[in-house]
Coordinates of C-alpha atoms in Angstrom, one line a residue:
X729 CA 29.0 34.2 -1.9
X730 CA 28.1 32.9 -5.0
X731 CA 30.2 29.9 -6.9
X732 CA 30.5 32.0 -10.0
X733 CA 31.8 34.5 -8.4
X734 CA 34.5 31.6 -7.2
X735 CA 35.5 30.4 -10.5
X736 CA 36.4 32.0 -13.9
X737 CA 34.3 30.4 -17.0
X738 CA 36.7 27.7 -17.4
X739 CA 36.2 27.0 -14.0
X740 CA 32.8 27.1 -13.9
X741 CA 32.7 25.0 -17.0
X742 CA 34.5 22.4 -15.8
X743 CA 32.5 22.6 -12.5
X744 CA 29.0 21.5 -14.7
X745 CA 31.0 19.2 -16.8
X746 CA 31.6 17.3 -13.5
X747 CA 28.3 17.7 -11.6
X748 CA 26.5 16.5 -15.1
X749 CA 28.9 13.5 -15.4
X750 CA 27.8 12.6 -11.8
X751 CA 24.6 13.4 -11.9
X752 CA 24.2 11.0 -15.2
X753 CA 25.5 8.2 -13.3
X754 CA 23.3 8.8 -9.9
X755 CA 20.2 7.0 -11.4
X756 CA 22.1 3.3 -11.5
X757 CA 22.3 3.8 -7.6
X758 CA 18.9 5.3 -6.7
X759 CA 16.2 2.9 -6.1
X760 CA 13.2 3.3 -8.3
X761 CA 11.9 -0.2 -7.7
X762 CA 11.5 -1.4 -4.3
X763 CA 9.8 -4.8 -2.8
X764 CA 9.7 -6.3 0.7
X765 CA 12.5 -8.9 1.7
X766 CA 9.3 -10.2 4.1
X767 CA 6.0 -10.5 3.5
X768 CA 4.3 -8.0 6.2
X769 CA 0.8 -8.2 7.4
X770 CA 0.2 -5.3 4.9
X771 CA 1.5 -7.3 2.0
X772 CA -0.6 -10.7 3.2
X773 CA -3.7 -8.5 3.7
X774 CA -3.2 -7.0 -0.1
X775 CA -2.7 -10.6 -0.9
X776 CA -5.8 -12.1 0.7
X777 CA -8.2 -9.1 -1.2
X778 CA -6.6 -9.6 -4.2
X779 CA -7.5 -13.3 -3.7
X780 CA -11.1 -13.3 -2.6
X781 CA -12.5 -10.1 -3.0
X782 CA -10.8 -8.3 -5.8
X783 CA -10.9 -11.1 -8.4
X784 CA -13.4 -14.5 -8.5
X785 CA -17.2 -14.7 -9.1
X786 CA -18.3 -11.2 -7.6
X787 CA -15.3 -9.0 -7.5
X788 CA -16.0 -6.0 -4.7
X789 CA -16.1 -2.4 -5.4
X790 CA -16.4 -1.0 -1.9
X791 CA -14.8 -2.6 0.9
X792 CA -15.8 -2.7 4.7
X793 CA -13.3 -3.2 7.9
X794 CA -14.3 -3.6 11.0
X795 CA -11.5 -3.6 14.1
X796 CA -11.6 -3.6 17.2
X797 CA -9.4 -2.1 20.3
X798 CA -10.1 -5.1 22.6
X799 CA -11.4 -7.9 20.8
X800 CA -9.7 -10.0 18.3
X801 CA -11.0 -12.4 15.1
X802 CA -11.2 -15.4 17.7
X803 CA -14.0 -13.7 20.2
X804 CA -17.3 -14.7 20.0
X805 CA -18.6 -11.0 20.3
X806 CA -16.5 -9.7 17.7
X807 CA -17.6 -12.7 15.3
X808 CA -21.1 -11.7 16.5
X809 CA -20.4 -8.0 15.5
X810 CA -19.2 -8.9 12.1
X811 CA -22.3 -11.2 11.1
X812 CA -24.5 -8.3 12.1
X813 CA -22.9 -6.3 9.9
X814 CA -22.2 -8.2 6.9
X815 CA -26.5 -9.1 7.4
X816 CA -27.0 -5.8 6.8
X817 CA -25.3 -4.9 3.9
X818 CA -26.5 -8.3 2.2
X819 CA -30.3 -6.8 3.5
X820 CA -29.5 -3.6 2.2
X821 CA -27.5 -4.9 -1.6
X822 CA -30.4 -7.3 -3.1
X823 CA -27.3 -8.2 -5.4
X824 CA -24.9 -9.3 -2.8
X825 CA -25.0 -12.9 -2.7
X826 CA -26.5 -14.6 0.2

């Protein structure tokens, strides 16, 4: 059933004067602009890039993660892992600071 069918054109009238007059004031309660209360590993990792990598002396264009399912920052194989690979791209970037 439809809602004109419902209402005469007064009605119906009156029915988008009041849905306009709400839907102008819906924007004041909708959140456009949102932060976190916390600061989440996501936010201190954004942080840390924007810190080191992103800005200063040789700002990066590509960046490279390397994770692991077992290991974590602290073990020497992981460290190990890392310094291989960060060797190779410095071998493989002649611009790349040493």
């Amino acid at each position: 059933m439809r809602v004109a069918a419902l209402v005469d054109d007064s009605g119906l009238a009156a029915l988008l004067a009041v849905a306009g007059v709400s839907a102008a004031g819906i924007s004041d309660r909708l959140m456009t602009n949102w932060r976190f209360t916390s600061e989440p590993e996501s936010v201190q990792g954004r942080n840390l890039l924007e810190e080191h990598l992103i800005g200063g002396d040789y700002p990066a264009h590509e960046l490279v993660i390397i994770r692991s399912d077992s290991l974590t920052v602290d073990d020497p194989a992981f460290q190990e892992r890392v310094m291989q690979v960060t060797g190779a791209l410095a071998d493989s970037t002649p611009s790349l600071p040493q």
